[in-house]
Structure formats: structure tokens, C-alpha cells
XYZ file of C-alpha atoms in Angstrom:
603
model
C 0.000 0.000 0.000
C 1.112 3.539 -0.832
C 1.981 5.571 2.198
C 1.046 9.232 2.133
C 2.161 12.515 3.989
C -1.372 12.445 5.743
C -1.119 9.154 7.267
C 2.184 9.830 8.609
C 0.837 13.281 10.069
C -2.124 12.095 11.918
C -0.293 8.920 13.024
C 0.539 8.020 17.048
C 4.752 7.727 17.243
C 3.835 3.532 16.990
C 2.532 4.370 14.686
C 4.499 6.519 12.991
C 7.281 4.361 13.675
C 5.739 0.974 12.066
C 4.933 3.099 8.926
C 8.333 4.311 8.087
C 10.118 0.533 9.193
C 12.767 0.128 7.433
C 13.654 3.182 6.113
C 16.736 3.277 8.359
C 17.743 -0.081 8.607
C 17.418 -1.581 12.368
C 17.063 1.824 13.951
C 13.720 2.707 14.437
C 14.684 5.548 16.722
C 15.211 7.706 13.921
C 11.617 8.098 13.517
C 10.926 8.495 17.112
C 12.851 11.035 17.269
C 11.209 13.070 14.002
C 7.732 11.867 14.944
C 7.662 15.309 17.046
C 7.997 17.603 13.589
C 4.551 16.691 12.254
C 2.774 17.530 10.466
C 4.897 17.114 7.299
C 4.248 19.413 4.266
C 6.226 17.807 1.838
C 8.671 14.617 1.342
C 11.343 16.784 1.028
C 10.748 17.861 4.226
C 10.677 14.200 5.569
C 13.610 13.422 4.462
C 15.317 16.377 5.589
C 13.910 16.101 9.492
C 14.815 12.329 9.308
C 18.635 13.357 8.211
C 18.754 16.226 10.889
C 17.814 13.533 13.445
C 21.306 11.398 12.744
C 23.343 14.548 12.395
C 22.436 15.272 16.270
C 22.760 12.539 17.764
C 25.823 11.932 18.309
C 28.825 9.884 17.340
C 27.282 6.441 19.474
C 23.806 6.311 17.966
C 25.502 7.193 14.291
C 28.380 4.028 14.576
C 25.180 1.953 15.732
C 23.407 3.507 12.690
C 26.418 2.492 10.364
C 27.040 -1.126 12.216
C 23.339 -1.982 11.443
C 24.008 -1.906 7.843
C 25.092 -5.196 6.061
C 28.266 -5.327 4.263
C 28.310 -5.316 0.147
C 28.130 -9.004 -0.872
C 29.031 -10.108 2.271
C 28.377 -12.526 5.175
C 24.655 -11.724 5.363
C 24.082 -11.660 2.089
C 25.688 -15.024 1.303
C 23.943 -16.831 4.752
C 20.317 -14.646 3.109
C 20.017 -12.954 6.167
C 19.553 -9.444 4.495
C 16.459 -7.321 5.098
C 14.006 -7.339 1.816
C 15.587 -3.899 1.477
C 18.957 -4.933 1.672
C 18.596 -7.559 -0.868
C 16.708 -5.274 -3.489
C 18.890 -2.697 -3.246
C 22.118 -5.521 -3.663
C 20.315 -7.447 -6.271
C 19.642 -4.077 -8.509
C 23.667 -3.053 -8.519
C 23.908 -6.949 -9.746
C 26.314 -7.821 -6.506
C 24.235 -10.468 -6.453
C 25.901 -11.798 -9.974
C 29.072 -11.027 -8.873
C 32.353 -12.849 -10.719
C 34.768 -15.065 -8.916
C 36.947 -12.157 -9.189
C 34.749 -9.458 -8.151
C 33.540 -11.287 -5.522
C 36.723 -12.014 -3.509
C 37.414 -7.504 -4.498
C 34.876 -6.911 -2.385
C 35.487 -9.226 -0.150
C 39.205 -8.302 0.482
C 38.252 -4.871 0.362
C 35.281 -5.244 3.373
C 38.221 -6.404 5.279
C 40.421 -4.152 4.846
C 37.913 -1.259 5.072
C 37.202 -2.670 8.832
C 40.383 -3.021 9.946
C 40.754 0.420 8.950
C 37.963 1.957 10.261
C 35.524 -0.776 12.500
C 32.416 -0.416 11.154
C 31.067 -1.568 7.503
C 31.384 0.474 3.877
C 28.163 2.001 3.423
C 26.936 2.769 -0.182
C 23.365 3.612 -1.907
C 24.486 0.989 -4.457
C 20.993 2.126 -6.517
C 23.133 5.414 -7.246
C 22.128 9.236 -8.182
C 20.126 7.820 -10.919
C 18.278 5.276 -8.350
C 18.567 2.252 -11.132
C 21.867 1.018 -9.305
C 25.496 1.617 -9.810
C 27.525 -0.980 -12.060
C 29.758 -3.381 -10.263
C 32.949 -1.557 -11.236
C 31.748 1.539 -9.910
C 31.503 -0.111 -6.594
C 34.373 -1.238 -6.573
C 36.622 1.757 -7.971
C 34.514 4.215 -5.186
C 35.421 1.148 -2.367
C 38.869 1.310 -2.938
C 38.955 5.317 -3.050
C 37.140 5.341 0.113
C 39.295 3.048 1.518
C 42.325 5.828 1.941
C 39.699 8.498 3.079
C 40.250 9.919 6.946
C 38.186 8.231 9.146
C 36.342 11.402 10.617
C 35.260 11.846 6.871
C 34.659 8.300 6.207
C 31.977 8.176 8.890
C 30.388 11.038 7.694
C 30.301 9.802 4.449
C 29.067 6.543 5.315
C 26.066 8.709 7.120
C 25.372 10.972 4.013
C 25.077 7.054 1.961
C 22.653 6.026 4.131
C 20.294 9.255 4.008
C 20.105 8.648 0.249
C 19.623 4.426 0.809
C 17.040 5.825 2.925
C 15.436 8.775 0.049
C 15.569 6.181 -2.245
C 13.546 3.743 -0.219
C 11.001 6.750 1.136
C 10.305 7.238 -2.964
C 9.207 3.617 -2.536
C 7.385 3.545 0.021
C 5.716 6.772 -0.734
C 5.304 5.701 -4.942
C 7.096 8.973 -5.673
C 9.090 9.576 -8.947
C 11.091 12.456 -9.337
C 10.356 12.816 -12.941
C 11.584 15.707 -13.911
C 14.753 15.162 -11.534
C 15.210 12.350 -13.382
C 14.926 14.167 -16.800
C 17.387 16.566 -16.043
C 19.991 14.002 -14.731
C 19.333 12.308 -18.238
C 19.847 14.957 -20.128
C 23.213 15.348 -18.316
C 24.617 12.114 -18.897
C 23.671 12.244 -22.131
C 25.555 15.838 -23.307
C 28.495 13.930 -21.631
C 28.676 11.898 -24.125
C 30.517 14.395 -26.076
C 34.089 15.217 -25.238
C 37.244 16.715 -26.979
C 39.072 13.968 -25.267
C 39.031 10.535 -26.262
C 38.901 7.516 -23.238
C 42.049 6.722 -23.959
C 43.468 9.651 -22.460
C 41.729 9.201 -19.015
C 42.890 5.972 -19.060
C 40.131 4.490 -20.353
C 37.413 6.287 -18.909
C 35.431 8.480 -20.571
C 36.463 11.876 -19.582
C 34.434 15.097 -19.889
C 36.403 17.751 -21.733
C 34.200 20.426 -23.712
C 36.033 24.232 -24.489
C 34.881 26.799 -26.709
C 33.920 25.846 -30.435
C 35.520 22.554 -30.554
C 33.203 19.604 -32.542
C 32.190 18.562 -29.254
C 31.303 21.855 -28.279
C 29.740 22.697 -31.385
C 27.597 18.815 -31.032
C 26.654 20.260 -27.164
C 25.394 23.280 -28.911
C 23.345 21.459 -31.559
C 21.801 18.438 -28.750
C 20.609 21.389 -27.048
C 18.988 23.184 -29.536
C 16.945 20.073 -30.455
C 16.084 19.459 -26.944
C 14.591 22.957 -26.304
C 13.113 22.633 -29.787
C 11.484 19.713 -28.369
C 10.340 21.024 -24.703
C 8.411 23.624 -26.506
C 9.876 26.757 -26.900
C 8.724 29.334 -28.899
C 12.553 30.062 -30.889
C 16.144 28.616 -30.993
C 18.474 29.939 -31.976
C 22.819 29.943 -31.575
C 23.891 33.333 -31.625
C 26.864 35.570 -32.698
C 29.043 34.550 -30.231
C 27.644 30.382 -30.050
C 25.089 31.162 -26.963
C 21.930 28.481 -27.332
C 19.319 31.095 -26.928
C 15.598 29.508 -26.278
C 12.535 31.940 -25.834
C 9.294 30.755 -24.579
C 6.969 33.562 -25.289
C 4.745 35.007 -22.881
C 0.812 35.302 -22.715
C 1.341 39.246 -24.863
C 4.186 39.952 -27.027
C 4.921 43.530 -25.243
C 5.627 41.223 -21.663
C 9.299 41.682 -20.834
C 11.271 38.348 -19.699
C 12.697 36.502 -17.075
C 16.208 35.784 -18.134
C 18.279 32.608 -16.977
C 20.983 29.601 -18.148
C 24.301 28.762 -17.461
C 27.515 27.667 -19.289
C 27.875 24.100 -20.987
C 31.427 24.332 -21.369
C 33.801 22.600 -19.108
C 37.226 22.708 -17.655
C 39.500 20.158 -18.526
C 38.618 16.352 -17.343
C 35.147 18.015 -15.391
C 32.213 17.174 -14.413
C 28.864 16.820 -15.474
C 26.540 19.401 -14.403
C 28.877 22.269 -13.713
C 27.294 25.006 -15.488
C 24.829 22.596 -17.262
C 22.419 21.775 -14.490
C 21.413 25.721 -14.473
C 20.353 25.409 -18.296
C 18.034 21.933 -17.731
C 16.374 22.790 -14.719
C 14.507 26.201 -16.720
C 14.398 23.753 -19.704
C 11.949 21.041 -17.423
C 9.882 24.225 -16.041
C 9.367 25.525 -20.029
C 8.662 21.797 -20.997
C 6.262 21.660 -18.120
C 4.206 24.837 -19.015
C 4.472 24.155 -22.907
C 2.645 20.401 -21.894
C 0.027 22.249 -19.881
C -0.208 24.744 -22.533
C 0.436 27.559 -20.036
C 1.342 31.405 -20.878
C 2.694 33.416 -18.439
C 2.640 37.399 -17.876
C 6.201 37.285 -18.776
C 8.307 35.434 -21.255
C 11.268 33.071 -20.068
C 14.674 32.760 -22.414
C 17.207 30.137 -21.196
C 20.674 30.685 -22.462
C 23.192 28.183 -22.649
C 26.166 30.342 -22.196
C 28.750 29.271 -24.922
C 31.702 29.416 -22.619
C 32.890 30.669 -18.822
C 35.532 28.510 -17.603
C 38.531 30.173 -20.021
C 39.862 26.891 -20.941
C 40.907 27.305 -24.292
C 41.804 31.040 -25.290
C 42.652 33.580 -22.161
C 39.512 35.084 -21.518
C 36.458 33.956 -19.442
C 32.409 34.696 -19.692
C 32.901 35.162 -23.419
C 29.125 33.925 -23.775
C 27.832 36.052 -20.993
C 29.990 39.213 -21.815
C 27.699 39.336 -24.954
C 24.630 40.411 -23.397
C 25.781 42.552 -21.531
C 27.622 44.776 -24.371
C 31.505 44.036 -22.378
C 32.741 41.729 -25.010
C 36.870 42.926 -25.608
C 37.401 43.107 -29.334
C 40.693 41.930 -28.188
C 40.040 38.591 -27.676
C 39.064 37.828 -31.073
C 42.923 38.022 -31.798
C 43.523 35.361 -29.099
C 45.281 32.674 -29.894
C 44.949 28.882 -28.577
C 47.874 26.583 -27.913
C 47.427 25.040 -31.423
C 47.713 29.024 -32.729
C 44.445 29.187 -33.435
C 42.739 32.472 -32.984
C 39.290 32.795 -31.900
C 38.285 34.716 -35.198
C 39.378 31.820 -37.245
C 37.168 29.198 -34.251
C 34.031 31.405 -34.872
C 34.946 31.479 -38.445
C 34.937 27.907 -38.501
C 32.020 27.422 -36.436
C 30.104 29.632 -39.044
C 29.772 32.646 -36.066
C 30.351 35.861 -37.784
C 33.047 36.845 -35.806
C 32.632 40.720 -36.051
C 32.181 42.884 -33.183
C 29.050 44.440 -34.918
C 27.284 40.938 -34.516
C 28.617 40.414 -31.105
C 27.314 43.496 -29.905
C 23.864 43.362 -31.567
C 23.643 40.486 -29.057
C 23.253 42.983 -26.007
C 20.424 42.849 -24.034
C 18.192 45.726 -23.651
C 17.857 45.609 -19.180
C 14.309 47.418 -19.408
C 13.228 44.195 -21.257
C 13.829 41.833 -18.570
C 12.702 41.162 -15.153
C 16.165 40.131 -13.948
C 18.543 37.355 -14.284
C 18.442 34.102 -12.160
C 21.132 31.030 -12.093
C 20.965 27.434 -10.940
C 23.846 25.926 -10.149
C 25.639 23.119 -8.208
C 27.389 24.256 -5.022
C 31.006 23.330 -6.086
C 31.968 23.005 -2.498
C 31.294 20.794 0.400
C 29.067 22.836 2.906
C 25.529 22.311 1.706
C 26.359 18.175 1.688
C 28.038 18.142 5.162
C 24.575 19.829 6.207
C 22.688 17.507 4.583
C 21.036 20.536 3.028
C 19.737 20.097 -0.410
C 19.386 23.658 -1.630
C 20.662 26.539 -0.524
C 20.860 30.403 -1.233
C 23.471 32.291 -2.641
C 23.500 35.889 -1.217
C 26.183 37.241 -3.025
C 28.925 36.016 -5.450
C 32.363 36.399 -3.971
C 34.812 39.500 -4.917
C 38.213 38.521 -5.834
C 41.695 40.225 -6.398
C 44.321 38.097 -7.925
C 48.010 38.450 -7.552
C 51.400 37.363 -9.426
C 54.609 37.749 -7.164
C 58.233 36.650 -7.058
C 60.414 37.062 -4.009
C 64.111 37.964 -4.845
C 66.848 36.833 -2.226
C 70.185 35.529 -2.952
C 71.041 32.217 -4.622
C 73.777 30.379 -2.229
C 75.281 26.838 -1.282
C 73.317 25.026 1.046
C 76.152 23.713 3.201
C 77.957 26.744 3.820
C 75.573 29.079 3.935
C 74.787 29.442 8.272
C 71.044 29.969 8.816
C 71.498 33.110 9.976
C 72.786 34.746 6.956
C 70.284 32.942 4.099
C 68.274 35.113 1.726
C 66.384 32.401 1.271
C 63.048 33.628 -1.147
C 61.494 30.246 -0.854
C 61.241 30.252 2.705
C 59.894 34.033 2.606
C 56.838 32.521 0.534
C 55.962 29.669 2.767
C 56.090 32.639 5.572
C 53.356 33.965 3.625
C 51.490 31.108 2.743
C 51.040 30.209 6.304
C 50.043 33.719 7.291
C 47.176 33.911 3.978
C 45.851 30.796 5.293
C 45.616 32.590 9.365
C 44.346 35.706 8.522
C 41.516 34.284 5.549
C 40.198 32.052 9.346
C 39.860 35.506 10.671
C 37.109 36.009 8.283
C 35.022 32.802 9.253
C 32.468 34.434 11.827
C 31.899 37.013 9.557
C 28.492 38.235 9.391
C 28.673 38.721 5.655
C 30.443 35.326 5.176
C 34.017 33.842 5.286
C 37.300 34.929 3.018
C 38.977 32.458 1.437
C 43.002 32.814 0.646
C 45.040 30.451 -1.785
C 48.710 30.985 -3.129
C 48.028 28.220 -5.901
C 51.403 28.030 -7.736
C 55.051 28.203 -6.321
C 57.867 27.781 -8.194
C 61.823 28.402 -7.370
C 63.129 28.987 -11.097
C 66.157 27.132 -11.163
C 65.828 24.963 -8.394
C 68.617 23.002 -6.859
C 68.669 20.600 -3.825
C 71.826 22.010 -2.730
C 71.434 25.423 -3.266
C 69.126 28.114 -0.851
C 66.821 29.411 -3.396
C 67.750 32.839 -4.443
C 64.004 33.613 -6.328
C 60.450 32.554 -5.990
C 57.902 32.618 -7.896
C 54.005 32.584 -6.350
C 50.293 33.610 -7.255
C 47.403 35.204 -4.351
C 44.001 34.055 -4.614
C 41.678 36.478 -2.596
C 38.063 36.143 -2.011
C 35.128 37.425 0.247
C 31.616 38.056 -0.157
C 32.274 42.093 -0.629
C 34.571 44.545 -1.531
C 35.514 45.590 1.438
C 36.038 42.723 3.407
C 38.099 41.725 0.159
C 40.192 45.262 0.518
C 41.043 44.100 3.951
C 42.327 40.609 3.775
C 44.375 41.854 0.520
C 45.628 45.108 2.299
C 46.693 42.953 5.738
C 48.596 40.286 2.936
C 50.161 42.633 0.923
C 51.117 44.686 4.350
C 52.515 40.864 5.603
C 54.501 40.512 2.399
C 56.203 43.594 2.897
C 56.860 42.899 6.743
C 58.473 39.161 6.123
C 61.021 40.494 3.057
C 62.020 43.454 5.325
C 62.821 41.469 8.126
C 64.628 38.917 5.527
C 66.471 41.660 3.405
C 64.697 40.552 0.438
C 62.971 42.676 -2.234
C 59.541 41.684 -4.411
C 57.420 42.275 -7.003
C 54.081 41.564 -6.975
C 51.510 42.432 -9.850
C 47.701 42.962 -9.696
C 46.116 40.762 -11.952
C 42.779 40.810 -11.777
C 40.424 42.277 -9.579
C 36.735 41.353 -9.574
C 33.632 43.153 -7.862
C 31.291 41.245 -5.510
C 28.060 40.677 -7.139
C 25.651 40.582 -4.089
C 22.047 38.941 -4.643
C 19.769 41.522 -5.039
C 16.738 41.572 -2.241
C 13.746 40.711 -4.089
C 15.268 37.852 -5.806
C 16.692 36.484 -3.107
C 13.604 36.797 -1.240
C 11.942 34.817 -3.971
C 14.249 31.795 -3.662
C 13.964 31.879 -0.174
C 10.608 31.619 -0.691
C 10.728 28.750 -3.151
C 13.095 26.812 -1.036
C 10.790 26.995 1.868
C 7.981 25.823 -0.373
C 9.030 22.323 -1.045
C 9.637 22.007 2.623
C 13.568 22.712 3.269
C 14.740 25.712 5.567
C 16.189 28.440 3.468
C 19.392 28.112 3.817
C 22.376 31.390 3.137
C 25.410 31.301 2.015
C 28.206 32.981 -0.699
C 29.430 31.787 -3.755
C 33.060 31.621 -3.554
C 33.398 30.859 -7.208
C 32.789 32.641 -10.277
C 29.150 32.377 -12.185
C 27.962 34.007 -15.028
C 25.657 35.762 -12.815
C 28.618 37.647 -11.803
C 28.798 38.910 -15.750
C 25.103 39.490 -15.941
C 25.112 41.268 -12.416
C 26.770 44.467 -14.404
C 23.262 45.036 -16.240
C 20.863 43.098 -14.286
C 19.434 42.193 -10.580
C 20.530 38.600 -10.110
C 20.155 35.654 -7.788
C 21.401 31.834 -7.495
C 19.903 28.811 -6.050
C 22.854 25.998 -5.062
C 22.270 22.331 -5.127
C 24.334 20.304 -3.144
C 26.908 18.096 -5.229
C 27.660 14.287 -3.730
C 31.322 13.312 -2.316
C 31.739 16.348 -0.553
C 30.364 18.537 -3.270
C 33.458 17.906 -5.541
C 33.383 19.729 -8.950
C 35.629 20.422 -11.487
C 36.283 16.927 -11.504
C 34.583 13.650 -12.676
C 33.733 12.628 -9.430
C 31.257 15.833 -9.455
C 27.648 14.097 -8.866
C 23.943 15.272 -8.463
C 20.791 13.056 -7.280
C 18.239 13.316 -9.546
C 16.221 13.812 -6.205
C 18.075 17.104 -5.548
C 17.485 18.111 -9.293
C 13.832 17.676 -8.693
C 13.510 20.249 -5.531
C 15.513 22.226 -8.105
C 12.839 22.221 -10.685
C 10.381 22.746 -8.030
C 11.869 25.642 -6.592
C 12.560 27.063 -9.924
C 8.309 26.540 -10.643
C 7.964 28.113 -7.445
C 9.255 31.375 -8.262
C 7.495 31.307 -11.853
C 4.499 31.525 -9.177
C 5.442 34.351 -7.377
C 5.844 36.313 -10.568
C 3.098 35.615 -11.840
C 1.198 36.609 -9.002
C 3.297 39.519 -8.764
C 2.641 40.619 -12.275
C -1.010 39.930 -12.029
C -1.545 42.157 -9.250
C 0.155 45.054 -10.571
């Protein structure tokens, strides 16, 4: 029998607890403890009251937790002792076909995993997708695991068995995150396309897509059918190789809601980078064009044609367009084969003039404002077993290059006392970048972040003090001025270590990058949309780069983040969505449709 949000909410805590058996496998306090947070608006919410339960309870009740689980194709499974859950969720990742050789893998690995750590490997072997993760996969993310610290390990056992336990709510409660599951489809799919071939990830199929290269060019053409075929009103690639999609509104004079994101990648990336924030508007347009729905206002998705600056030396080329700050310069960029990016857009059949490129700007009385979906990139939403959160502002940034200049000497007779040693000067720094960006983590605005990313002595010898080195600054916080202080109390540090050393420096501004705060109303209406599918809206910055940074210079802007898996890797293959979490992101995204529309009826 189907289970519904109104049993469950009108149920005695027996009760309550019988309904949701085996959910969490052999701990039935789990419910006990949520029973208290009826009523229960939402499965979203559910889940998210169930998870919150674990995360405070404390490092006893969580090992029990994590000890109650069998291992993979182990001892329970073999002697049938697994609960019908257990064995379903086994039997769908096909560990119950398992190889001779597979079979002692895992078996060697469980062992080694709990000598390592005492309690079993945990992992929702039905995967993101929920139709079950292949036996290799199992295996390759076992033996990663296997070298993780344990503190982590146990937390990412925990964060496995809140999505075992999702997948078996959607069960339980006949719920299919359809358009969750679209998205995540139409992400693996556009992955199929790469400029690298398997063989050079060693087999794997990497994901490597950068501006106006065949795979780029068959992104741009998959997603122009796919919008062609979710209903909107015109496609069209523009000057510059943005997939533009308009879904016109209810009167032709309505202005638009603007959104997208990028669906280039960096170099051996990840899936939904970028690409997640031009499906989830292409499910809510699909949605509307099924129900044959208008709207007060029009809705254009752009996929932006590139932002990571992967293959020429300029990023938000795709972006840049519409707001009229595309440099003529970079069409005399060249790429490491020496090709220019006049000659790519020639190629591609782009015009490559700056006439075309700049009839591309958008006209800000037109539109209502820009908004941006986008995966977290970082691990804070996932340790809070958060699902969405809210960006309030995208992070300002100055960047640095620097060399410190000492003196070259022998490493044997030079005393300690006398050195003009530049390496040493740099790690001086490095450790105090990394002190005073902590400063910054009770701020009220939101943390700093500080990274010297490359160091290099030119010339290097074992045997010899190192007389120059070279380094880079990475400095972020959520404004200006709390960016203008960490930089002014590192740049005042550098100048205090090479005095007290005798050395000299240079040190080079390279880029410096306003803060692009979320403006109020917008962020209002994603706090609003997060709280409608039942999660608590949770704030926090962007510390990377979007192209609602680019957009910010001619329209109000706002970002929703969706929590990525393992520790909310990106820029990297391990980078991973559920297609759960890409549901609540369609639904949030419907929700503020809503709220305009009301909005824009009423006025």
C-alpha cells in the first residue's frame, strides 16, 4: 500500500514508527525522534527532518546507525540474512551476480575497510540515478574510500545512508522524481561528447568540452533540439555560439525573465557544472508548454557558450555578450594550437565581427532580472545535509602574481642566519594567507577564502638556498571591502616578512573582480521557493565565479545551489547530483514562476 504525507501526520509515534520501518535499517529511533515535527508538508521535508535527526545525535547512535548496515556481498548476504531492502537494493547493482573475481574484491576490500575503520562500507548501491550503480563503480569508489580519513569516512558513510534511505522513502511513498530524473538524463547524455578521447583518461570516458571545438559545437546542436522539443517558442545559436531559447509570454509587449548557465567545461570536469542551471529552466518551459500555459512574462534560457577560459585567455565570453563588455581583443587570441578565436568562430560559421557580437546585447528594461541554478562546487551544503541553498552574493576577488628575490647560495655553507632564502619568505606567507583568511570565518557577511596556488623556485637546486620565488594570491570574500582588507593585511605581511629577511619583491595585480551581491527581491523569492518544497532556506556565498557575476553588471541577479555528492566535488569527474536534488531544483525554480506571476497579475 502507498503511504502518504497524511497518514504519517495524523499517526501516534507507533505508529508513525511501524509506517516508516525500514527506512533506516534496524534503527527505528530515527523516527521516534522526528515523529515530534509533524505535520509534514512535503517529502522533502521528511527526508530532511529524518537526516537532521542522525546529524544530532551523536557519534554512538551514528556508529550503531552504520554497524546496522550489512556489508556489500558479504556474510549476510551469502547466509540470506539481508532485510528485503537490503537484498533489493544488492540485487539491482547486480552484486548479487558477482564474478569469482569481483567477488573475492569486495570481499578483500570489506576487510580491509574494517580493519581500517571498525564499522562496515556504506553505499546507496541504486546510485544518483536510483537504477543502481555498475559493479565496477563499486568497486573503484570502495577502494577510493578506503584511503579516506576516518572522521570523513563516517560522515560519508552517514550521508550514503540518508540517500539508501530517500531512495527507499520514494518507494514507500510511490514517488518519482520525474523531472529530476529528466534533467539528470539529459546530463549524462551531453556527456557523451568530449574533446578527449577515453584513452586519455585511461580508459574512462572523460568530460572535456572548451569553446567551439566539434564537441562543443555537437553540445550546442543536442541542445537546440532538446529545447526545440520542450516547446519553446525560438532557438536559436547566436553571434558569439550562446543556445538562446525563448518561450513567449501570454502578450508579445511582456518583458522576460532571463536565466541559463555555461555548458562548457574545464579540462577532465564534471557533469553538471554550469549545465544543471540550463536543464532545470528547460523542465519548467517543458512543463508549461505540456500544460499549454502562458505566463505574464516570457522566459529565455541561455546556454552560455563558454565561462571557464579553458581554451583562449579570456572567461564569460558567452555572458559578456549580453551585456555589451565583449573585448574586441580577444578575437585576436590565440589557442595553444595558434588558433585564434576569429578563425574558431569562423569555422564554427559565427560571424566573428564585433558588430554581430554586440547586436547580441540585451536591452535591461526588457527583462525582469537574471536568475542562475547551479551546483554548489563546495562541500558545505552536503556536510549539512542541506539540499538547496541560497546564494546571497557572489564572492569579490583580487588576484596576484609575485616573485620574491633573495640571494642564490650553497646550502652547506651558507649558516642559517645569513640565508636570503626567497622560498622560505613565501611559505612565511602562505602560512600567514591561510591565518588571517580564518579571521574572516564568523563574519556576518560570510568567510574569506586565501590560496597561493602556484610556487615555483626557477632554477631549483637541492643544494642550493633558493635565491628567487615565484608565487600567485588568490583572494576572495563576499564584498569589496572585506576583500580590501584581507588583501591590504597580505600585501602589508609581504612587505613585513622580506624586510625582516632583506629581500625585495614584485608583486603584480592581476585581476580584480567586484562582488556581485544577490539583489533583495530575488533572493527573497528563492527563499521563498526553497521553503515551499519544505527545506529551511538556507544562506550562504558563492566563492566561485558564475555568469551571474557577468550578468550582475546590467541586471538584478540571484542563485539557487544544489548540493553536489562526495563532498560537493566539482571540477572533476567525481562531481555528482541526485536526480532527487534536481527535482527540488525544478520545483523551486516553478515556485518562483508563481510568485511572478502573481506579482505581475496584481500590478
Amino acid at each position: 500500500m502507498t503511504l502518504t504525507l497524511d497518514q504519517l501526520n495524523v499517526a501516534d509515534q507507533t505508529a508513525f514508527v511501524a509506517l516508516l520501518d525500514g527506512v533506516y535499517e534496524h534503527s527505528p529511533w530515527i523516527a521516534e525522534a522526528a515523529w515530534a515535527q509533524r505535520p509534514f508538508r512535503t517529502l522533502a521535508q521528511l527526508k530532511y527532518a529524518l537526516a537532521q535527526v542522525v546529524r544530532h545525535a551523536g557519534r554512538d547512535l551514528q556508529l550503531g546507525l552504520i554497524r546496522a548496515h550489512p556489508e556489500l556481498a558479504g556474510k549476510a548476504a551469502i547466509a540470506g540474512e539481508l532485510t528485503a531492502e537490503s537484498t533489493n537494493e544488492q540485487s539491482k547493482a547486480g552484486l548479487t551476480h558477482c564474478t569469482a573475481e569481483e567477488f573475492a574484491q569486495l570481499q578483500q576490500l570489506n576487510s580491509d575497510y574494517n580493519a581500517r575503520f571498525g564499522w562496515p562500507f556504506i553505499l546507496a548501491v541504486r546510485g544518483p540515478r536510483g537504477l543502481g550503480l555498475s559493479r565496477s563503480q563499486i568497486i573503484e569508489t570502495f577502494s577510493r574510500r578506503l584511503h579516506n580519513h576516518a572522521d570523513f569516512e563516517l560522515a560519508e558513510c552517514l550521508r550514503n545512508i540518508h540517500r539508501i534511505a530517500e531512495i527507499r522513502l520514494n518507494d514507500k511513498f510511490d514517488h518519482t522524481p520525474a523531472a529530476g530524473q529528466q534533467v539528470w538524463d539529459w546530463a549524462e547524455t551531453l556527456a557523451a561528447h568530449s574533446d578527449d578521447a577515453p584513452e586519455a583518461a585511461g580508459g574512462r570516458q572523460p568530460l572535456t568540452v572548451t569553446y567551439l571545438t566539434p564537441a562543443h559545437r555537437t553540445c550546442a546542436q543536442q541542445l537546440q533540439t532538446w529545447m526545440k522539443a520542450c516547446g519553446f517558442d525560438e532557438v536559436r545559436l547566436d553571434a558569439v555560439g550562446n543556445v538562446v531559447g525563448r518561450y513567449h509570454a501570454a502578450t508579445a509587449s511582456a518583458p522576460y525573465l532571463l536565466t541559463g548557465s555555461h555548458y562548457d567545461t574545464v579540462r577532465d570536469g564534471g557533469k553538471y557544472d554550469g549545465r544543471l542551471g540550463i536543464f532545470v529552466p528547460m523542465a519548467c518551459v517543458k512543463a508549461l508548454h505540456e500544460s499549454c500555459k502562458r505566463l505574464p512574462f516570457g522566459i529565455e534560457v541561455v546556454g552560455f557558450a563558454e565561462e571557464e577560459g579553458q581554451r583562449y585567455a579570456a572567461t564569460f565570453l558567452g555572458s559578456s555578450a549580453l551585456v555589451g563588455d565583449f573585448n574586441p581583443y580577444w578575437l585576436d587570441q590565440s589557442d595553444a594550437n595558434g588558433i585564434t578565436l576569429r578563425q574558431a568562430m569562423d569555422g564554427a560559421g559565427l560571424p566573428a565581427t564585433m558588430e554581430a557580437i554586440d547586436a547580441e546585447k540585451r536591452a535591461p528594461a526588457d527583462y525582469l532580472g537574471f536568475i542562475e541554478v547551479h551546483i554548489e562546487q563546495g562541500p558545505v551544503l552536503d556536510e549539512l545535509d542541506m539540499p538547496l541553498g541560497v546564494v546571497t552574493s557572489i564572492n569579490g576577488s583580487a588576484r596576484y602574481t609575485g616573485e620574491v628575490i633573495g640571494l642564490a647560495s650553497h646550502a652547506g655553507t651558507t649558516p642559517m642566519d645569513r640565508r636570503k632564502d626567497a622560498a622560505a619568505a613565501v611559505a612565511e606567507l602562505v602560512l600567514y594567507v591561510e591565518q588571517r583568511a580564518a579571521q574572516d570565518l564568523s563574519s556576518p557577511i560570510g568567510p574569506s577564502v586565501g590560496t597561493v596556488g602556484v610556487v615555483h623556485v626557477p632554477h631549483g637546486s637541492i643544494n642550493v638556498v633558493p635565491g628567487r620565488c615565484q608565487f600567485t594570491l588568490d583572494l576572495r570574500a563576499p564584498n569589496d571591502q572585506q576583500r580590501d582588507a584581507l588583501a591590504a593585511d597580505v600585501l602589508a605581511r609581504l612587505q613585513t616578512i622580506c624586510a625582516r629577511r632583506g629581500l625585495q619583491y614584485t608583486l603584480v595585480n592581476s585581476l580584480t573582480a567586484p562582488a556581485a551581491p544577490s539583489a533583495a527581491p530575488w533572493l527573497a523569492r528563492w527563499q521563498q521557493a526553497v521553503e515551499a518544497v519544505g527545506l529551511p532556506p538556507y544562506r550562504l556565498p558563492s566563492g566561485a565565479g558564475h555568469d551571474a557575476m557577468k550578468l550582475h553588471q546590467a541586471f538584478p541577479q540571484a542563485m539557487l545551489f544544489v548540493r553536489g555528492g562526495n563532498a560537493g566535488i566539482s571540477h572533476n569527474p567525481l562531481e555528482t547530483i541526485t536526480c532527487d536534488d534536481a527535482q527540488l531544483c525544478v520545483e523551486a525554480f516553478q515556485h518562483v514562476i508563481q510568485q511572478l506571476e502573481s506579482e505581475l497579475s496584481a500590478s
